[in-house]
Coordinates of C-alpha atoms in Angstrom, one line a residue:
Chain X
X1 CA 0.0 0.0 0.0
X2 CA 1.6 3.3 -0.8
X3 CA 1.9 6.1 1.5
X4 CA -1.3 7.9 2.7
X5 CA -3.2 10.5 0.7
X6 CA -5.6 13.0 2.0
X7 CA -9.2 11.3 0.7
X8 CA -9.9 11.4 -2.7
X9 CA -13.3 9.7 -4.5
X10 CA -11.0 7.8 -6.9
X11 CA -8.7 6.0 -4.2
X12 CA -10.0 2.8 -3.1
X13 CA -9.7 3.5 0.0
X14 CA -11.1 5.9 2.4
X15 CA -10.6 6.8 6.5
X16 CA -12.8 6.4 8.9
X17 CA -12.2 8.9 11.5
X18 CA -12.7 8.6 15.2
X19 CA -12.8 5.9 17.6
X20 CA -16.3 4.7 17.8
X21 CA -16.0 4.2 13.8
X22 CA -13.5 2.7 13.4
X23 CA -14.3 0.2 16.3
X24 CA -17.4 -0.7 13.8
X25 CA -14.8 -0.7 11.0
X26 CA -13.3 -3.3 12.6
X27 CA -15.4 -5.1 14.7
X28 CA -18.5 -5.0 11.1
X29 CA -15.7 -5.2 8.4
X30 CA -12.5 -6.6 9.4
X31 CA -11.8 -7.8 6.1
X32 CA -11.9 -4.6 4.7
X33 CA -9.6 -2.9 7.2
X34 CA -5.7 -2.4 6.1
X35 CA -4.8 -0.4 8.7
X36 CA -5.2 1.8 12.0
X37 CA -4.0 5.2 12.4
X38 CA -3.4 6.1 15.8
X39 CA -2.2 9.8 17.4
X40 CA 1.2 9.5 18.9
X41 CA -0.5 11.5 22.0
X42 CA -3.9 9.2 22.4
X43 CA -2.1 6.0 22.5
X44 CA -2.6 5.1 26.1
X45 CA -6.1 6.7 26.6
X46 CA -9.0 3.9 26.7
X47 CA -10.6 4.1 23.8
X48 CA -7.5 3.9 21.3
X49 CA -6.2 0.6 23.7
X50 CA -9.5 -1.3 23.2
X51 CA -9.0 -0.5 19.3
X52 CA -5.1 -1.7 19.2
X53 CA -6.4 -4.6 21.1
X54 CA -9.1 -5.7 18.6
X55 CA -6.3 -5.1 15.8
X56 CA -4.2 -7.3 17.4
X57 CA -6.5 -9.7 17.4
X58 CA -7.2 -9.4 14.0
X59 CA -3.8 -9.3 12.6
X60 CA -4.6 -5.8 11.4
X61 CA -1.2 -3.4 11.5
X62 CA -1.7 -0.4 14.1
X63 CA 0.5 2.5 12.8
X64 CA 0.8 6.6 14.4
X65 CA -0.2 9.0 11.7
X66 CA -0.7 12.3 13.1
X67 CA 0.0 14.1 10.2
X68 CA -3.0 11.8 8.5
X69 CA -5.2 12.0 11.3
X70 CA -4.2 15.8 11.6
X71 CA -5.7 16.1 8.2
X72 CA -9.0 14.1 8.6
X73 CA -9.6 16.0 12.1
X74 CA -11.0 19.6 10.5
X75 CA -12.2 21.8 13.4
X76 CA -12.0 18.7 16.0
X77 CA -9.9 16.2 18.1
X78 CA -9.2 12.6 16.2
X79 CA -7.2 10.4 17.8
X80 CA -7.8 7.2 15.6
X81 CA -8.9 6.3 11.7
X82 CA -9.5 2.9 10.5
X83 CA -8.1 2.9 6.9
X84 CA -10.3 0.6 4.5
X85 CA -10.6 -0.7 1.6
X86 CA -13.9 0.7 -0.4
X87 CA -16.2 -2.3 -2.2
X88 CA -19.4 -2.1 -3.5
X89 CA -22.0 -3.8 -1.4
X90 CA -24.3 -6.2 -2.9
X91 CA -28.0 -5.7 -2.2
X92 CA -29.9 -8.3 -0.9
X93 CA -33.3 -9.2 -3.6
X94 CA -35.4 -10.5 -0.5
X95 CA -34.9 -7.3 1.4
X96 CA -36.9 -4.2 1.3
X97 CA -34.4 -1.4 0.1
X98 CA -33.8 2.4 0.2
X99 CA -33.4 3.9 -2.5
X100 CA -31.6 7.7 -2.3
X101 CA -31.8 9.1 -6.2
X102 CA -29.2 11.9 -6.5
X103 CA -28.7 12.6 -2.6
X104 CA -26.4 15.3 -2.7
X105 CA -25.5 16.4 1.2
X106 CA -22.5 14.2 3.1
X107 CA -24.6 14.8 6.6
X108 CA -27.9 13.7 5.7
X109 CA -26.5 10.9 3.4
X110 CA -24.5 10.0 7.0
X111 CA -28.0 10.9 9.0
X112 CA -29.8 8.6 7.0
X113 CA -27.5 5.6 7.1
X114 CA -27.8 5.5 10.5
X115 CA -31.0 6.1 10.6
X116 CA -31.9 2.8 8.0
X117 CA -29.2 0.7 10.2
X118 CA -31.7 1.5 13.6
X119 CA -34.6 0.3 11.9
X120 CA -33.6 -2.9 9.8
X121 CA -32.8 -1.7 6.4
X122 CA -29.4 -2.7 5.6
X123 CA -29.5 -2.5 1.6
X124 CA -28.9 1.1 0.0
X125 CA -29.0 2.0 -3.9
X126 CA -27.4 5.2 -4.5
X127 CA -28.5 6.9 -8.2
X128 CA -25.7 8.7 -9.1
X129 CA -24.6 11.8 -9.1
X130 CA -24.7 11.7 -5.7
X131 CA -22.6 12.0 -2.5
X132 CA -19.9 9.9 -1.7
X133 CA -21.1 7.5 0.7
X134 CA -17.1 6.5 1.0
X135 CA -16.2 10.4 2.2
X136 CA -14.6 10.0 5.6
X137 CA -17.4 13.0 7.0
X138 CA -19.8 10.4 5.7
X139 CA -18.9 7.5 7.4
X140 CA -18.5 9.8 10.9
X141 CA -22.0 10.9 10.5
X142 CA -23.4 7.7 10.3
X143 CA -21.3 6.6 13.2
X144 CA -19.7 3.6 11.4
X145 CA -23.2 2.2 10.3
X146 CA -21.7 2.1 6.7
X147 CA -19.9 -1.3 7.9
X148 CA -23.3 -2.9 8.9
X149 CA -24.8 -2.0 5.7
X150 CA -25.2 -2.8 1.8
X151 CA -24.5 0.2 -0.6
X152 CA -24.4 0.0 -4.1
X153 CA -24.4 3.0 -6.3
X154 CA -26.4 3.5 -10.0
X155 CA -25.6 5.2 -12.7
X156 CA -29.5 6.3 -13.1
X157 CA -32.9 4.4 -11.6
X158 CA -33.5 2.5 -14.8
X159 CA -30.1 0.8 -13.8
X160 CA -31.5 -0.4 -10.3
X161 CA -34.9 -1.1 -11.2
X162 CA -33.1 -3.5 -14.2
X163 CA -31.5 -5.4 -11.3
X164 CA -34.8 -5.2 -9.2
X165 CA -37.5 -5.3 -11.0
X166 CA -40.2 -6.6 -8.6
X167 CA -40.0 -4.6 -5.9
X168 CA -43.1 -2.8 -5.0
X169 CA -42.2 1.2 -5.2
X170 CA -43.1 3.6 -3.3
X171 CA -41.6 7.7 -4.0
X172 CA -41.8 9.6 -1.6
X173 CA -43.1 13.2 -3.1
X174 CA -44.4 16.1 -2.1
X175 CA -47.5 15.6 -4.3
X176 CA -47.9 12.2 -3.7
X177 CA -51.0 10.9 -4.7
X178 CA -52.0 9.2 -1.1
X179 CA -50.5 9.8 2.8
X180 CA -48.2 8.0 4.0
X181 CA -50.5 6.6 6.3
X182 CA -53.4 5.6 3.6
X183 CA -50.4 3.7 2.1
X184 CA -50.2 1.5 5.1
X185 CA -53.0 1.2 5.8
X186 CA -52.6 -2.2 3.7
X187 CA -49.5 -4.2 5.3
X188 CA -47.1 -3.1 2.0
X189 CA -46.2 -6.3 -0.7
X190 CA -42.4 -7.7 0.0
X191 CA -39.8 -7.0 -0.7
X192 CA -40.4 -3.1 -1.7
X193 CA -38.0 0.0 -1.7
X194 CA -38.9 3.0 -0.5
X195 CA -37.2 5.7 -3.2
X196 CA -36.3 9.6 -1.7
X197 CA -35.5 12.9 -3.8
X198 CA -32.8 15.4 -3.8
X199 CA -32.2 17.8 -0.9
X200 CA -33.2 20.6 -3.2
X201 CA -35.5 19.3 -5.7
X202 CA -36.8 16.3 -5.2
X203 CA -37.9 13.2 -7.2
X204 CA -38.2 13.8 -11.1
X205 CA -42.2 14.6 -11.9
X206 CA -41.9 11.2 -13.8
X207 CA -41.8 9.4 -10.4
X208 CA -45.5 10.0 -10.0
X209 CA -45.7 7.1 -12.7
X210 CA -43.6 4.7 -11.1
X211 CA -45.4 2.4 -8.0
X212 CA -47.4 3.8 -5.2
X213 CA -46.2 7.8 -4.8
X214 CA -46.7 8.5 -1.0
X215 CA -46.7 11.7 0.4
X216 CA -45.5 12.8 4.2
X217 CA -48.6 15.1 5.5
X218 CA -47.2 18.7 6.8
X219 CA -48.6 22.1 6.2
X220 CA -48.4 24.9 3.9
X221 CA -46.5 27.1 6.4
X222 CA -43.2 24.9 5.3
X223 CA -42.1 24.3 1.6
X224 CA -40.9 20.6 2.8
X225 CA -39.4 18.7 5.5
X226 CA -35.5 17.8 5.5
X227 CA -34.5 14.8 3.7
X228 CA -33.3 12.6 6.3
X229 CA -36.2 13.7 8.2
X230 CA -39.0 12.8 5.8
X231 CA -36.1 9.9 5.3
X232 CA -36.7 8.8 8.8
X233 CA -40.2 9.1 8.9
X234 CA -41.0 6.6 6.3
X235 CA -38.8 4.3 7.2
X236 CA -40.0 4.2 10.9
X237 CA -43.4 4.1 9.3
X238 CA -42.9 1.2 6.7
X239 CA -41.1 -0.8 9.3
X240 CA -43.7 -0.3 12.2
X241 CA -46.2 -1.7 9.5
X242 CA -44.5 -4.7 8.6
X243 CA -43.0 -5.8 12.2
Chain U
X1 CA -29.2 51.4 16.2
X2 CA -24.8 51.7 16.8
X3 CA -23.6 50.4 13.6
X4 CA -23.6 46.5 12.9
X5 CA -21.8 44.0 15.2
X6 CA -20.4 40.7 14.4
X7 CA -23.3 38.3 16.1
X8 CA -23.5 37.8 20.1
X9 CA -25.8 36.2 22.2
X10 CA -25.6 39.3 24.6
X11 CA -26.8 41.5 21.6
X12 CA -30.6 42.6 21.5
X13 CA -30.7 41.8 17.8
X14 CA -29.7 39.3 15.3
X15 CA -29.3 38.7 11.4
X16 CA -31.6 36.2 9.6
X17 CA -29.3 35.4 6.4
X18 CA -30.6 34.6 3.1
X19 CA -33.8 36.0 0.8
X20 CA -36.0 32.9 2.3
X21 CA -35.0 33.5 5.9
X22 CA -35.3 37.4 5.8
X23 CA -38.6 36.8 3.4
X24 CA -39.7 35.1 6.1
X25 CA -38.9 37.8 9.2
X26 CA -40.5 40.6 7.1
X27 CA -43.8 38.6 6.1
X28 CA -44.1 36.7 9.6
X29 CA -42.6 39.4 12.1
X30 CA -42.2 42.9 10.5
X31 CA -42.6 44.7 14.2
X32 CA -39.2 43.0 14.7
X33 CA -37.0 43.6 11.6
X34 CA -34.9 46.8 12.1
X35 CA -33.7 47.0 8.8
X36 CA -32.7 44.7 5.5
X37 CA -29.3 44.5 4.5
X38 CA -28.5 43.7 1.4
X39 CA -25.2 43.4 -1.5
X40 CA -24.8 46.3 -4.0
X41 CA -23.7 43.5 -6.2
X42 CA -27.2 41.9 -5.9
X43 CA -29.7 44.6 -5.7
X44 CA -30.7 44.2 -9.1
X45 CA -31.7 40.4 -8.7
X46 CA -35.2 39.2 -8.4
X47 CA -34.8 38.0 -5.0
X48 CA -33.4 41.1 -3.3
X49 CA -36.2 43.3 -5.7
X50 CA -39.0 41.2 -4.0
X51 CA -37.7 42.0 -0.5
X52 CA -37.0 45.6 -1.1
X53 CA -40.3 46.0 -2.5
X54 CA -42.0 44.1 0.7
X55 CA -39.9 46.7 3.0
X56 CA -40.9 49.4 1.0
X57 CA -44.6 48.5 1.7
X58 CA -43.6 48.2 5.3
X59 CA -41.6 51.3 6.3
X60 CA -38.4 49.0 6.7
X61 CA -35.1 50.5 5.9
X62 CA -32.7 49.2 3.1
X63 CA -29.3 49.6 2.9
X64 CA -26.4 48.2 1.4
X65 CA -24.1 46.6 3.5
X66 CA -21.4 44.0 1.3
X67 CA -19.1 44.0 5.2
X68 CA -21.8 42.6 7.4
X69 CA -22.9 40.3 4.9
X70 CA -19.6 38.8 4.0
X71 CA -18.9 38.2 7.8
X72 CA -22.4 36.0 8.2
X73 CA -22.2 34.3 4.8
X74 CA -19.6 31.9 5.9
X75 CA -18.5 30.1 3.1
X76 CA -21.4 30.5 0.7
X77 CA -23.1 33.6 -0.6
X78 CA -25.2 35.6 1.3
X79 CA -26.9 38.3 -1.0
X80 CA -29.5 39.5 2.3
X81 CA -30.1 39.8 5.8
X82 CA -32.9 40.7 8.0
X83 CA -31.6 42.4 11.1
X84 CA -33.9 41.4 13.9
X85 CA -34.7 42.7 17.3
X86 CA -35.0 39.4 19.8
X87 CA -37.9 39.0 21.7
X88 CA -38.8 35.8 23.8
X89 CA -42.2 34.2 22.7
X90 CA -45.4 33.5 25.3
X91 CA -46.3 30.5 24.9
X92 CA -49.8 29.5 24.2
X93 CA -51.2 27.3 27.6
X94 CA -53.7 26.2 25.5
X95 CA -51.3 24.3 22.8
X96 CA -48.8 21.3 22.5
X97 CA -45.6 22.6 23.3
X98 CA -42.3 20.8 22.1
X99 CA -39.3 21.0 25.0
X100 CA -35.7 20.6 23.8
X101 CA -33.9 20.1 27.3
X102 CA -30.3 21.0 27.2
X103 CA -30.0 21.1 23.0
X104 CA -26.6 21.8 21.8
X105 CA -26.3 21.7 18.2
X106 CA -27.2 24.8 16.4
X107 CA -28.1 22.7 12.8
X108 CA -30.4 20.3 14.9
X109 CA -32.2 22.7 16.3
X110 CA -33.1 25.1 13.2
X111 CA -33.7 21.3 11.6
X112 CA -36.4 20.7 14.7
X113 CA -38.0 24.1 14.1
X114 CA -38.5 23.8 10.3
X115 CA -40.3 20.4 11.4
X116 CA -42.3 21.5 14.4
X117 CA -43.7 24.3 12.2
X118 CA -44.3 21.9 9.5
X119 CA -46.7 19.4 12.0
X120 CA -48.1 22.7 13.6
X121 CA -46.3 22.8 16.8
X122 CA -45.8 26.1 17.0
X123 CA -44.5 26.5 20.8
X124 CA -41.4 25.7 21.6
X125 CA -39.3 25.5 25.4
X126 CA -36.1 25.2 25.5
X127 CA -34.7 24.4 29.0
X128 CA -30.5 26.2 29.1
X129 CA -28.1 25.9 28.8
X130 CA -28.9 25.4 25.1
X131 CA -28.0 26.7 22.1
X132 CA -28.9 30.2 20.8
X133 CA -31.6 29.8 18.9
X134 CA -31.0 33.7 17.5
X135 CA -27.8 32.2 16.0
X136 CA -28.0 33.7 12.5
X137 CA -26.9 29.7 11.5
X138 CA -30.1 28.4 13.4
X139 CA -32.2 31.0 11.6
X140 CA -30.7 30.3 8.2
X141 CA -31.1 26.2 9.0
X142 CA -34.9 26.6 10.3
X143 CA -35.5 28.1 6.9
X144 CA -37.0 31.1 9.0
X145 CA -39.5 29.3 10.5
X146 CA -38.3 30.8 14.1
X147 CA -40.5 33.9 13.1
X148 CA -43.9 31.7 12.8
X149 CA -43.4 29.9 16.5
X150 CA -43.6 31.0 19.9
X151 CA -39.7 29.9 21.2
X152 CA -39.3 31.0 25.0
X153 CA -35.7 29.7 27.2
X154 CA -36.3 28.9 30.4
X155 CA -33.4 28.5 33.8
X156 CA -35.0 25.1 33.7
X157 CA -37.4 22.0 33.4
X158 CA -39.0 23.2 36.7
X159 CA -39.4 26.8 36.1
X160 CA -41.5 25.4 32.3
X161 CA -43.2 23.2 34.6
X162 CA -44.0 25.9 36.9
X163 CA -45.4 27.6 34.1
X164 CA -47.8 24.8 32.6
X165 CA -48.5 22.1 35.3
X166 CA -51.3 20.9 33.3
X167 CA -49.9 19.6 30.6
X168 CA -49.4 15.9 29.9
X169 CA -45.4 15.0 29.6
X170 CA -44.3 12.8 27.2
X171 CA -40.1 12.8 28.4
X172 CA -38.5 10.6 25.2
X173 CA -36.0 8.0 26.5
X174 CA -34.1 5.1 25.3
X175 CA -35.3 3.3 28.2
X176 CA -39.2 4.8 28.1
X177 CA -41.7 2.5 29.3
X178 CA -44.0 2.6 26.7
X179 CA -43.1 2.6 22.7
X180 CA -44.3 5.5 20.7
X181 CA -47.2 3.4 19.0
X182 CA -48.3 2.5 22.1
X183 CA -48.4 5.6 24.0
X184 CA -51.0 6.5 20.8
X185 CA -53.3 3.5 20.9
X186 CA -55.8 6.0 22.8
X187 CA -55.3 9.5 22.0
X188 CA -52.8 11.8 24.4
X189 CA -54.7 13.8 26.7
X190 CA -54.7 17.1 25.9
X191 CA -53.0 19.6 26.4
X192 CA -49.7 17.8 26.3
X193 CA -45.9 18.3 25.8
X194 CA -42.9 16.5 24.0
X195 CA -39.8 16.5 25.7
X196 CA -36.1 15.6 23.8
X197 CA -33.3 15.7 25.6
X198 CA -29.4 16.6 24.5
X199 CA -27.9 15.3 21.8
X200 CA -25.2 13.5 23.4
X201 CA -26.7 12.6 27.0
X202 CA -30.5 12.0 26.0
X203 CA -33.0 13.5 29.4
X204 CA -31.7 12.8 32.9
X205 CA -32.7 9.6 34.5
X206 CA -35.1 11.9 37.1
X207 CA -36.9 12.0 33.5
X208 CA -38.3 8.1 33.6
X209 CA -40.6 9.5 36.9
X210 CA -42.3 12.3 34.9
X211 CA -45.8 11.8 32.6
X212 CA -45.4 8.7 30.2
X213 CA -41.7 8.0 29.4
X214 CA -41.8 7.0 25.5
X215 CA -39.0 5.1 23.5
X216 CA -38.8 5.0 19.6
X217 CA -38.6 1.3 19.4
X218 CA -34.9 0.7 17.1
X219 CA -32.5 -2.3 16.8
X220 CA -29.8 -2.8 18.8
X221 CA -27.8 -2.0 16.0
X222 CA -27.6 1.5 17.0
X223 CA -27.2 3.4 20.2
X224 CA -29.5 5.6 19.7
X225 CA -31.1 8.3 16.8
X226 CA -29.7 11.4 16.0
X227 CA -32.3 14.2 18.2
X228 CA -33.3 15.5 15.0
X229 CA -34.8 12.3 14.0
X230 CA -36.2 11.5 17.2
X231 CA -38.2 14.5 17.9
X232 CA -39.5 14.5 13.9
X233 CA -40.5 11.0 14.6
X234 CA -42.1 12.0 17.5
X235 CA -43.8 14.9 16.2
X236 CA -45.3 13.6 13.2
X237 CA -46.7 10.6 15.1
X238 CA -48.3 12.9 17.4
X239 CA -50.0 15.2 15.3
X240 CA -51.0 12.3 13.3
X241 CA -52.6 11.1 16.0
X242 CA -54.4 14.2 17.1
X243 CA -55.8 15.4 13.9

């Protein structure tokens, strides 16, 4: 391996920064991990010892870096980064999926991960352009839930739905043609995927066409909700509904 | 007014960046905007015609002001501001009121505004220390929506309490006795409160012995969900419920 770059979308690997990810690095992914950085200053404090240890166990090669972790840092402390390899996930046909079509925002792409890893969906499609689910803010904001997860990105929704073509589909959109609620009111068909807009501008018109388009009541007085909030929402909702 | 400072908590004013937020001051509070500043390199666009034109119809006073505005724009653009006196909100005794104990995260909470005043909760508490919800970077995240609610800081959950006594509590804990879909099979008594705790540290443990204790049922596979997520959860199952 040659010596470490700052994080770039075309290495194959990335950094996941801080202890508690990359203690799911390791513990979720340990075939995927190459290395741990560790700060020179950090290496006898609690949290860096239980991570050397799991290495050890592991055979995985614990190295200081400060200059590395220095740059992965930004405004904060970072005493640790698992390095690891990135590799597409494979999505699982039985499962219900989410699907994030051009998510464009490294903390609610983060948000949400976490957010799908708490309630039971593990398999992510990404339609591309979209954020890099690999960027090492990305894997901090979902607290390491990108090792307990499948994520595969698309080049467009056409791709995805090629490789899925049976899932039940429900767009989420702000003119969604019944509540979120009337949609469960039915227990939903398996497996389905649950399909969420850009940060700015939502799903294409065109999605109104494709499944069961669900809208999340709110009023007038705001435009929309957040991403990952209307994210979280539906994903608490669809699970609650087929528990 | 002394000429413009950078932002403080200890001022008696503060800057809602952005045409939407500063849109939103003059349409939903014009007793409290002092005045619009806005870019000489931007007067001309549509957005800063439209506000100009709205503080025209309200007495406001415009004036160009490129210094103020670089220092609040951070690393994006920032074309207008809304300078705004502060004034704590009276909230209604008659409504559902959402209580952020101890909040700490500036982007949460302008994230928890937007979405109260999207599911019509329009009073918030927040118990200090907590963050500064005049922050021009929690006015620019709540999209504005702090000038539609009623937001009032308090020393403490006693002192709120002191204030409403009648209202049903609803603390949110990972260890709440009842989940969310329970505590809604009848319909909350009314009226009632939702209470979040920090980001970090969730509510105190005193918490579990006030009202009904409610946890958002998730896997183990995560600690917990981000606060933003919790209390959106929270809120939109509530108002569903209500309606």
């Amino acid at each position: 391996m040659p010596s470490l770059a700052p994080y770039d979308r075309k290495l194959d690997y990335s950094y996941a920064p801080g202890i508690f990810p990359s203690m799911e690095a390791i513990k979720k992914a340990p075939e995927l991990v190459r290395r741990l950085l560790i700060s020179a200053q950090a290496e006898d404090s609690e949290g860096v010892a239980a991570l050397t240890e799991l290495c050890r166990a592991r055979n995985i090669r614990v190295e200081t870096a400060d200059k590395a972790l220095a740059r992965l840092s930004g405004k904060g402390n970072c005493y640790a980064a698992a390095v690891f390899e990135k590799r597409p996930g494979v999505l699982n046909p039985e499962a219900a999926h989410i699907v994030l079509h051009h998510p464009s925002d490294a903390g609610n792409l983060g948000t949400i991960l976490r957010t799908a890893l708490g309630f039971g969906f593990f398999d992510i499609a990404l339609i591309q352009p979209c954020a890099d689910v690999f960027q090492p803010h990305v894997v901090r904001s979902s607290m390491g839930a990108l090792f307990s997860l499948r994520v595969r990105e698309y080049a467009d929704f056409e791709a995805y739905r090629a490789d899925f073509p049976g899932h039940a589909a429900y767009p989420f959109m702000l003119d969604g043609s019944v509540t979120l609620e009337e949609a469960l009111k039915a227990p939903p068909r398996r497996p389905y995927c649950l399909i969420f807009g850009n940060e700015g501008t939502g799903l294409p018109p065109e999605f109104s066409k494709t499944g069961t388009p669900v809208r999340i009541e709110h009023s007038g007085d705001i435009d929309s909700l957040n991403l990952s909030i209307a994210a979280s929402i539906g994903m608490y909702r669809f699970r609650q509904a087929t528990l």
